[in-house]
Structures are given as structure tokens and as C-alpha cells.
Amino acid sequence: MAMNNIQDKDNAMLDTLQRPVRDLRISVIDACNFRCSYCMPIEKYPDYYEFMHKGERLSFEQITRIARQFVALGAVKIRLTGGEPLLRRDLPELICQLRGIAGLEDLNLTTNGYWLAEHAAALRQAGLDRVNLSLDSLDDAVFHRITGRSNGGVERILDGLRAAHEAGFKPIKVNVVVQRGVNDEGLLEMVEFFRHTGHILRFIEYMDVGNLNEWEQDEVVPYHEIVDRIAEVHPIEAVPPNYKGEVARRFRLADGSAELGFVSSVSKPFCGDCHRARLSADGKLYTCLFASNGHDLRQLLQDGASDDELHTAIAGIWQGRGDRYSELRAKHRIDTDADPKVEMFAIGG
Ligand code: SAM
Ligand code: SF4
Ligand code: SF4
């Protein structure tokens, strides 16, 4: 086989657009206690909605086997996500198993924070490197409106943030999905609140993921508009990326009191630098956030595939990858109505 045309100078495996795999996102469960309007709207996912059964999920051993092959193929980062990952029982056990993979540089988790205060210390002890927390507003009424829940307010999430900080997670990235007319009025308040805390606020453009959030382009607040709004109050300056292909554009307040990130997937797509693969809780491998179909790795494992066979299968899927949905969206060349996309809570962002 002509290996040279599928490997870059670091000997990593490349897809059809010459992108190596660097980052594996693992959804450990599809269920969630929240019903965020942009992800799992309450009208479509009522409380009695049946999520995946326990027996349909990959076991920790199966997840670790798959993750090990990804690391062998060039991945250096793993993010655990969901649904809400802290709903998966015994998660620290999975973290210990993943931590044992030689070559894995960064193991992190994205959570809505509802149970973070309870679990932060155990996650840290198990070997988790970093935590990202999702919080879209400091205002209880807005928070309840977005999350579709009225039990537990912002203070509970902030308790989780404090517990994670005390457990040794630093810096913590606080992800804010920005929707015009929903939470954008509160963004400056968030900047003020997080100054001098060491946490990094990351503003994420509201995306047309899944099929159910009735996304409209005019609800997106482009990242440069947020930068301009902040600049009216605080001098702000761009910061170079930490590494090539970093998703968030980095800025900081000029007085050094805060670092900010902007994920501009809609206004400035970054498919050319997309090195991410996504594994759903039932073992489907997706090569794009906007994909319609996943590749069934769980079936492969159930059929008794060896590690070598698993390796070859994953390599083949990645090498066939040509996804660049966001770039095509920007050119108005997409029509996915006929072919529904995977939902965000199934692959975890
Ligand atoms: N439940 C966890 C949480 O909310 O942090 C992890 C899973 S959630 C799907 C991962 C991230 O995706 C969250 O930060 C969430 O805000 C983001 N997200 C979900 N739907 C989105 C959308 N339509 N546009 C942009 N970000 C979205
Ligand atoms: Fe749950 Fe996260 Fe989706 Fe909100 S964004 S509904 S917290 S999975
Ligand atoms: Fe990656 Fe797909 Fe997003 Fe482009 S649209 S950045 S290929 S996940």
C-alpha cells in the first residue's frame, strides 16, 4: 500500500483533505438532565423520552480499545462528553483506563456542571487533565429558559466551577453558546464576572447542528460583533494560537485580567484545520459534527475484531474522510433536509 500519500511529516494518517486525526471526542451517554433549546429542546425531548438503553452503550473496555487505536493513528487529545457525561456511572474508572494509554497527551471533559461539585475531586484523582464548563448566562431566568429546567440555578453551576478549581483544574474554559435575543445582552456581564478568575470565557456561535433547534442565521452573533462590543468597554487584543489548528480564536483584555476565546464555526469556518473524530455512546464513529451517518465500531467489536482489524477499520474510515460542512454552508451549497444530521447530544459537540 502507498503509505506516503496518507501520512504527513509527523507520520500521522491523513484524510482526503490532508488532515491528520488529533482529537477524539467520546460521548459516554446520550441522556441529559437539561433540555437546552439549541441541543435537546424540551418540546421534542420530554422527560419521558427514551434515551439509549444501558446495554446499547459501549463498555469502558470497548471505549478504551477504540481510543487506543486512535492514539496509535495520531490522536493526542481525548474529550469526554455526552449528553451529560457525569450521568454515566463510575466515570472515574474510564478516566483511569484512558489515562493508561501511552501517547495520550490531554484528557478532558465537557459538562453542564450540574453535578460537578460532587464529582470534581474524583475526576481529578482519576487523572483527568482539564474541564470545560457550559454556562450561557449568569441570570437565573435566562439560564432556566435556555436549559428548559427551573430546578437549580446558576449558583449551583458556579459551585461546580469553584469545586473544579479547588480540585486543581486550571484554567477552566467556560463555554457560552451565544444566541441573539436570548443571552447576548448578558455577555458583557459575563466578561466582568470572569475577570481576575483565571477561567477562560469562550463564546461559541450558535450552530445548525442536528435537525430540531430551528436554527436561523440571524440568531447567530458573529464573533467579531462580540469582540467589538467588548472593545467598547475594555481594550482587547488578539493572542496567537497555542498550536496550529486551535479551534478558538484567542483574545485577551489588554490589562491582562482575562483571556477570551471565540469559536466562529458559522462566520469563519475552520474545516481545513478540523482534526476531530467523534464516537457516540453506542459506538458509531462520525467524521463531522454535521454528518448523517456513523460507522458502527461496536458491531465490529461484537463480531470479534482484533486490535489490528480495528486499527485498519478506523484508518480506512479516516482516510476516506472529506467532510467540510461548515465551509459549504458558508457558500449556501448545502441541503440536508433529505438526509437528517446526527443530533448534538448524541456526539457531544
Ligand atoms: N452536556 C454537556 C455540556 O453541555 O457541556 C456536554 C455535551 S454538549 C452537547 C457540548 C457542548 O455543545 C456544550 O458546550 C453546548 O453548549 C454545545 N452545543 C450544543 N448545541 C449547540 C449548538 N446548537 N450550537 C453551538 N453549541 C452547541
Ligand atoms: Fe444537555 Fe449539554 Fe445538550 Fe444542554 S448542551 S441539553 S447540557 S447535552
Ligand atoms: Fe469539522 Fe465538520 Fe465542523 Fe468542518 S463542519 S469543522 S469538518 S466538524
CSV table of C-alpha atoms in Angstrom, one decimal, residues 36-329:
chain,number,residue,atom,x,y,z
A,36,CYS,CA,-31.1,23.2,26.2
A,37,SER,CA,-33.2,24.8,23.5
A,38,TYR,CA,-30.3,24.6,20.9
A,39,CYS,CA,-29.5,21.0,21.6
A,40,MET,CA,-32.4,18.9,23.0
A,41,PRO,CA,-35.5,21.2,23.0
A,42,ILE,CA,-38.0,20.2,25.7
A,43,GLU,CA,-40.9,20.1,23.2
A,44,LYS,CA,-39.1,17.4,21.2
A,45,TYR,CA,-37.4,15.6,24.2
A,46,PRO,CA,-40.0,15.5,27.0
A,47,ASP,CA,-39.0,13.9,30.3
A,48,TYR,CA,-40.3,10.5,29.3
A,49,TYR,CA,-38.2,10.5,26.1
A,50,GLU,CA,-36.3,7.1,26.0
A,51,PHE,CA,-32.6,7.5,25.6
A,52,MET,CA,-30.3,4.7,24.7
A,53,HIS,CA,-30.5,1.6,27.0
A,54,LYS,CA,-27.5,0.7,29.1
A,55,GLY,CA,-26.9,-2.4,27.1
A,56,GLU,CA,-26.6,-0.5,23.9
A,57,ARG,CA,-23.7,1.6,25.1
A,58,LEU,CA,-20.0,0.8,24.6
A,59,SER,CA,-18.4,-0.6,27.8
A,60,PHE,CA,-15.4,1.2,29.3
A,61,GLU,CA,-13.2,-1.5,28.0
A,62,GLN,CA,-14.6,-1.1,24.4
A,63,ILE,CA,-14.2,2.7,24.6
A,64,THR,CA,-10.6,2.2,25.7
A,65,ARG,CA,-9.8,-0.3,23.0
A,66,ILE,CA,-11.1,2.1,20.3
A,67,ALA,CA,-9.3,5.1,21.9
A,68,ARG,CA,-6.0,3.2,22.0
A,69,GLN,CA,-6.2,2.7,18.2
A,70,PHE,CA,-7.0,6.4,17.7
A,71,VAL,CA,-3.9,7.3,19.7
A,72,ALA,CA,-1.9,4.8,17.6
A,73,LEU,CA,-3.1,6.6,14.5
A,74,GLY,CA,-2.1,10.1,15.7
A,75,ALA,CA,-4.7,11.4,18.2
A,76,VAL,CA,-3.2,13.1,21.2
A,77,LYS,CA,-6.4,14.6,22.8
A,78,ILE,CA,-9.5,12.9,24.1
A,79,ARG,CA,-12.6,14.8,25.3
A,80,LEU,CA,-15.3,13.0,27.2
A,81,THR,CA,-18.7,14.4,26.6
A,82,GLY,CA,-22.4,13.5,26.3
A,83,GLY,CA,-25.4,14.1,26.7
A,84,GLU,CA,-24.2,14.9,30.2
A,85,PRO,CA,-21.1,12.8,30.9
A,86,LEU,CA,-21.4,13.0,34.6
A,87,LEU,CA,-24.6,10.9,34.3
A,88,ARG,CA,-22.5,7.9,33.3
A,89,ARG,CA,-21.8,5.8,36.4
A,90,ASP,CA,-18.3,5.2,37.5
A,91,LEU,CA,-16.8,7.7,35.0
A,92,PRO,CA,-13.5,7.9,37.0
A,93,GLU,CA,-12.9,4.2,36.1
A,94,LEU,CA,-13.0,5.1,32.4
A,95,ILE,CA,-10.7,8.0,33.1
A,96,CYS,CA,-8.2,5.7,34.8
A,97,GLN,CA,-8.3,3.3,31.8
A,98,LEU,CA,-7.8,6.0,29.2
A,99,ARG,CA,-5.0,7.6,31.3
A,100,GLY,CA,-3.1,4.3,30.8
A,101,ILE,CA,-2.9,4.9,27.0
A,102,ALA,CA,0.7,5.7,26.1
A,103,GLY,CA,0.9,8.8,23.9
A,104,LEU,CA,-2.3,10.4,25.1
A,105,GLU,CA,-1.3,14.0,26.0
A,106,ASP,CA,-4.6,15.6,27.0
A,107,LEU,CA,-7.7,14.1,28.6
A,108,ASN,CA,-10.6,16.4,29.2
A,109,LEU,CA,-14.3,16.6,29.8
A,110,THR,CA,-17.2,18.9,28.9
A,111,THR,CA,-20.0,19.2,31.4
A,112,ASN,CA,-23.0,21.3,32.1
A,113,GLY,CA,-21.7,21.5,35.7
A,114,TYR,CA,-24.9,20.4,37.5
A,115,TRP,CA,-23.0,17.5,39.3
A,116,LEU,CA,-19.5,18.9,39.1
A,117,ALA,CA,-19.2,19.9,42.7
A,118,GLU,CA,-19.9,16.3,43.7
A,119,HIS,CA,-17.5,14.7,41.2
A,120,ALA,CA,-14.6,17.2,40.7
A,121,ALA,CA,-12.2,15.7,43.2
A,122,ALA,CA,-12.7,12.1,42.0
A,123,LEU,CA,-12.3,13.1,38.3
A,124,ARG,CA,-9.0,14.9,39.1
A,125,GLN,CA,-7.7,12.0,41.2
A,126,ALA,CA,-8.6,9.5,38.3
A,127,GLY,CA,-6.3,11.6,36.1
A,128,LEU,CA,-8.5,14.0,34.1
A,129,ASP,CA,-6.4,16.9,32.9
A,130,ARG,CA,-9.0,19.6,32.1
A,131,VAL,CA,-12.6,20.5,32.5
A,132,ASN,CA,-14.8,22.7,30.2
A,133,LEU,CA,-18.0,24.0,31.7
A,134,SER,CA,-21.0,25.1,29.7
A,135,LEU,CA,-22.8,28.2,31.1
A,136,ASP,CA,-24.7,30.5,28.9
A,137,SER,CA,-25.9,33.2,31.3
A,138,LEU,CA,-25.5,34.4,34.9
A,139,ASP,CA,-29.1,35.4,35.0
A,140,ASP,CA,-31.3,32.6,36.5
A,141,ALA,CA,-34.3,33.5,34.3
A,142,VAL,CA,-32.3,33.3,31.1
A,143,PHE,CA,-30.5,30.2,32.3
A,144,HIS,CA,-33.8,28.4,33.0
A,145,ARG,CA,-35.2,29.5,29.7
A,146,ILE,CA,-32.2,28.1,27.8
A,147,THR,CA,-31.8,24.9,29.8
A,148,GLY,CA,-35.5,24.1,29.9
A,149,ARG,CA,-35.2,23.5,33.6
A,150,SER,CA,-36.2,25.5,36.7
A,151,ASN,CA,-34.6,23.4,39.4
A,152,GLY,CA,-31.2,24.5,40.4
A,153,GLY,CA,-30.0,27.9,39.1
A,154,VAL,CA,-26.7,29.5,38.1
A,155,GLU,CA,-25.3,29.4,41.6
A,156,ARG,CA,-25.3,25.6,41.6
A,157,ILE,CA,-23.2,25.6,38.4
A,158,LEU,CA,-20.8,28.2,39.8
A,159,ASP,CA,-20.4,25.9,42.9
A,160,GLY,CA,-19.3,23.2,40.5
A,161,LEU,CA,-16.8,25.6,38.9
A,162,ARG,CA,-15.4,26.5,42.3
A,163,ALA,CA,-15.1,22.8,43.2
A,164,ALA,CA,-13.3,22.0,40.0
A,165,HIS,CA,-10.9,24.9,40.6
A,166,GLU,CA,-10.2,23.7,44.1
A,167,ALA,CA,-9.6,20.2,42.8
A,168,GLY,CA,-6.8,21.5,40.7
A,169,PHE,CA,-8.3,22.1,37.2
A,170,LYS,CA,-6.7,25.2,35.8
A,171,PRO,CA,-7.5,27.0,33.7
A,172,ILE,CA,-11.2,26.1,33.2
A,173,LYS,CA,-12.8,27.1,30.0
A,174,VAL,CA,-16.4,28.3,30.4
A,175,ASN,CA,-18.3,27.8,27.1
A,176,VAL,CA,-21.1,30.2,26.2
A,177,VAL,CA,-23.3,29.5,23.2
A,178,VAL,CA,-24.4,32.9,22.1
A,179,GLN,CA,-27.9,33.4,20.7
A,180,ARG,CA,-29.1,36.8,19.6
A,181,GLY,CA,-32.1,38.0,21.6
A,182,VAL,CA,-31.7,35.1,24.1
A,183,ASN,CA,-28.5,35.7,26.1
A,184,ASP,CA,-26.4,38.2,24.1
A,185,GLU,CA,-27.4,41.1,26.4
A,186,GLY,CA,-25.6,39.4,29.3
A,187,LEU,CA,-22.2,38.8,27.6
A,188,LEU,CA,-20.5,41.9,29.0
A,189,GLU,CA,-21.7,41.0,32.5
A,190,MET,CA,-20.1,37.6,32.0
A,191,VAL,CA,-16.8,39.2,30.9
A,192,GLU,CA,-16.9,41.4,34.1
A,193,PHE,CA,-17.7,38.4,36.3
A,194,PHE,CA,-14.8,36.2,35.0
A,195,ARG,CA,-12.1,38.9,35.0
A,196,HIS,CA,-9.3,38.1,37.5
A,197,THR,CA,-10.6,34.5,38.0
A,198,GLY,CA,-8.1,32.7,35.7
A,199,HIS,CA,-11.0,31.0,33.9
A,200,ILE,CA,-11.2,31.4,30.1
A,201,LEU,CA,-14.6,32.5,28.7
A,202,ARG,CA,-15.3,31.1,25.3
A,203,PHE,CA,-18.0,32.5,23.1
A,204,ILE,CA,-19.4,29.9,20.7
A,205,GLU,CA,-21.5,30.8,17.7
A,206,TYR,CA,-24.9,29.1,17.7
A,207,MET,CA,-24.7,26.3,15.1
A,208,ASP,CA,-27.2,24.5,12.9
A,209,VAL,CA,-26.3,21.1,14.4
A,210,GLY,CA,-29.0,18.4,14.5
A,211,ASN,CA,-32.4,18.8,13.0
A,212,LEU,CA,-34.6,20.1,15.8
A,213,ASN,CA,-33.4,23.5,17.0
A,214,GLU,CA,-35.0,25.5,14.2
A,215,TRP,CA,-31.7,27.4,13.7
A,216,GLU,CA,-31.9,30.7,11.8
A,217,GLN,CA,-28.8,32.5,10.6
A,218,ASP,CA,-29.9,35.8,12.1
A,219,GLU,CA,-29.8,34.3,15.6
A,220,VAL,CA,-26.1,33.9,15.2
A,221,VAL,CA,-24.0,36.7,16.7
A,222,PRO,CA,-20.8,36.7,14.6
A,223,TYR,CA,-17.6,36.6,16.8
A,224,HIS,CA,-16.3,40.0,15.5
A,225,GLU,CA,-19.5,41.6,16.7
A,226,ILE,CA,-18.9,40.3,20.3
A,227,VAL,CA,-15.3,41.4,20.1
A,228,ASP,CA,-16.5,44.9,19.1
A,229,ARG,CA,-19.0,45.1,21.9
A,230,ILE,CA,-16.3,44.1,24.4
A,231,ALA,CA,-13.9,46.6,22.9
A,232,GLU,CA,-16.3,49.4,23.6
A,233,VAL,CA,-15.7,48.8,27.3
A,234,HIS,CA,-12.3,47.2,27.6
A,235,PRO,CA,-9.3,47.4,25.3
A,236,ILE,CA,-8.9,43.9,23.8
A,237,GLU,CA,-6.1,42.3,21.8
A,238,ALA,CA,-5.6,39.2,19.8
A,239,VAL,CA,-3.3,36.5,21.1
A,240,PRO,CA,-1.5,33.9,18.9
A,241,PRO,CA,-2.9,30.4,18.9
A,242,ASN,CA,-1.5,27.9,21.3
A,243,TYR,CA,-1.0,25.4,18.4
A,244,LYS,CA,-1.8,25.1,14.7
A,245,GLY,CA,-5.4,24.3,14.2
A,246,GLU,CA,-6.7,25.6,17.5
A,247,VAL,CA,-10.4,26.0,17.2
A,248,ALA,CA,-10.9,29.1,19.3
A,249,ARG,CA,-9.5,32.5,18.3
A,250,ARG,CA,-7.7,33.8,21.3
A,251,PHE,CA,-8.0,37.3,22.7
A,252,ARG,CA,-7.2,39.0,26.0
A,253,LEU,CA,-8.2,42.1,27.8
A,254,ALA,CA,-5.2,44.5,27.4
A,255,ASP,CA,-4.9,44.9,31.2
A,256,GLY,CA,-4.3,41.1,31.5
A,257,SER,CA,-7.4,40.5,33.6
A,258,ALA,CA,-9.0,37.9,31.3
A,259,GLU,CA,-8.4,35.6,28.3
A,260,LEU,CA,-11.3,35.1,25.9
A,261,GLY,CA,-11.9,32.6,23.1
A,262,PHE,CA,-14.2,32.8,20.2
A,263,VAL,CA,-15.4,29.7,18.3
A,264,SER,CA,-16.6,31.1,14.9
A,265,SER,CA,-17.8,27.9,13.2
A,266,VAL,CA,-20.5,29.8,11.3
A,267,SER,CA,-19.0,33.2,10.4
A,268,LYS,CA,-15.4,31.8,9.9
A,269,PRO,CA,-15.5,28.1,9.3
A,270,PHE,CA,-12.3,26.2,10.1
A,271,CYS,CA,-12.9,22.8,8.3
A,272,GLY,CA,-9.4,23.0,6.8
A,273,ASP,CA,-8.0,22.5,10.3
A,274,CYS,CA,-10.5,20.1,11.6
A,275,HIS,CA,-8.7,17.1,13.2
A,276,ARG,CA,-11.6,15.8,15.2
A,277,ALA,CA,-13.4,12.4,15.2
A,278,ARG,CA,-16.5,11.7,17.3
A,279,LEU,CA,-17.6,8.5,18.8
A,280,SER,CA,-21.2,8.1,20.0
A,281,ALA,CA,-22.1,6.3,23.2
A,282,ASP,CA,-23.3,3.3,21.1
A,283,GLY,CA,-20.1,3.1,19.2
A,284,LYS,CA,-20.8,5.0,15.9
A,285,LEU,CA,-17.8,6.9,14.6
A,286,TYR,CA,-18.7,10.3,13.0
A,287,THR,CA,-16.1,12.2,11.0
A,288,CYS,CA,-18.1,15.5,11.1
A,289,LEU,CA,-20.4,17.3,13.6
A,290,PHE,CA,-22.9,17.6,10.7
A,291,ALA,CA,-22.7,14.0,9.4
A,292,SER,CA,-25.8,12.0,8.8
A,293,ASN,CA,-24.3,8.6,9.3
A,294,GLY,CA,-21.8,7.0,11.6
A,295,HIS,CA,-19.6,3.9,11.1
A,296,ASP,CA,-20.6,1.1,13.5
A,297,LEU,CA,-17.5,0.2,15.5
A,298,ARG,CA,-19.5,-1.5,18.3
A,299,GLN,CA,-20.7,-4.1,15.8
A,300,LEU,CA,-17.2,-4.7,14.7
A,301,LEU,CA,-16.1,-5.3,18.3
A,302,GLN,CA,-19.1,-7.6,18.8
A,303,ASP,CA,-18.1,-9.6,15.7
A,304,GLY,CA,-14.8,-10.3,17.5
A,305,ALA,CA,-12.5,-7.9,15.6
A,306,SER,CA,-8.8,-8.0,16.8
A,307,ASP,CA,-7.0,-4.8,17.6
A,308,ASP,CA,-5.3,-4.9,14.2
A,309,GLU,CA,-8.6,-5.2,12.5
A,310,LEU,CA,-10.0,-2.3,14.5
A,311,HIS,CA,-6.9,-0.2,13.6
A,312,THR,CA,-7.3,-0.9,9.9
A,313,ALA,CA,-11.1,-0.2,10.0
A,314,ILE,CA,-10.6,3.2,11.7
A,315,ALA,CA,-7.7,4.1,9.4
A,316,GLY,CA,-9.8,3.3,6.4
A,317,ILE,CA,-12.7,5.5,7.6
A,318,TRP,CA,-10.4,8.4,8.4
A,319,GLN,CA,-8.6,8.1,5.1
A,320,GLY,CA,-11.9,8.3,3.2
A,321,ARG,CA,-13.0,11.4,5.1
A,322,GLY,CA,-13.7,14.5,3.0
A,323,ASP,CA,-16.1,16.4,5.3
A,324,ARG,CA,-16.2,20.2,5.3
A,325,TYR,CA,-19.9,21.0,6.0
A,326,SER,CA,-19.3,24.5,7.5
A,327,GLU,CA,-17.3,25.7,4.5
A,328,LEU,CA,-20.0,24.5,2.2
A,329,ARG,CA,-22.7,26.1,4.4
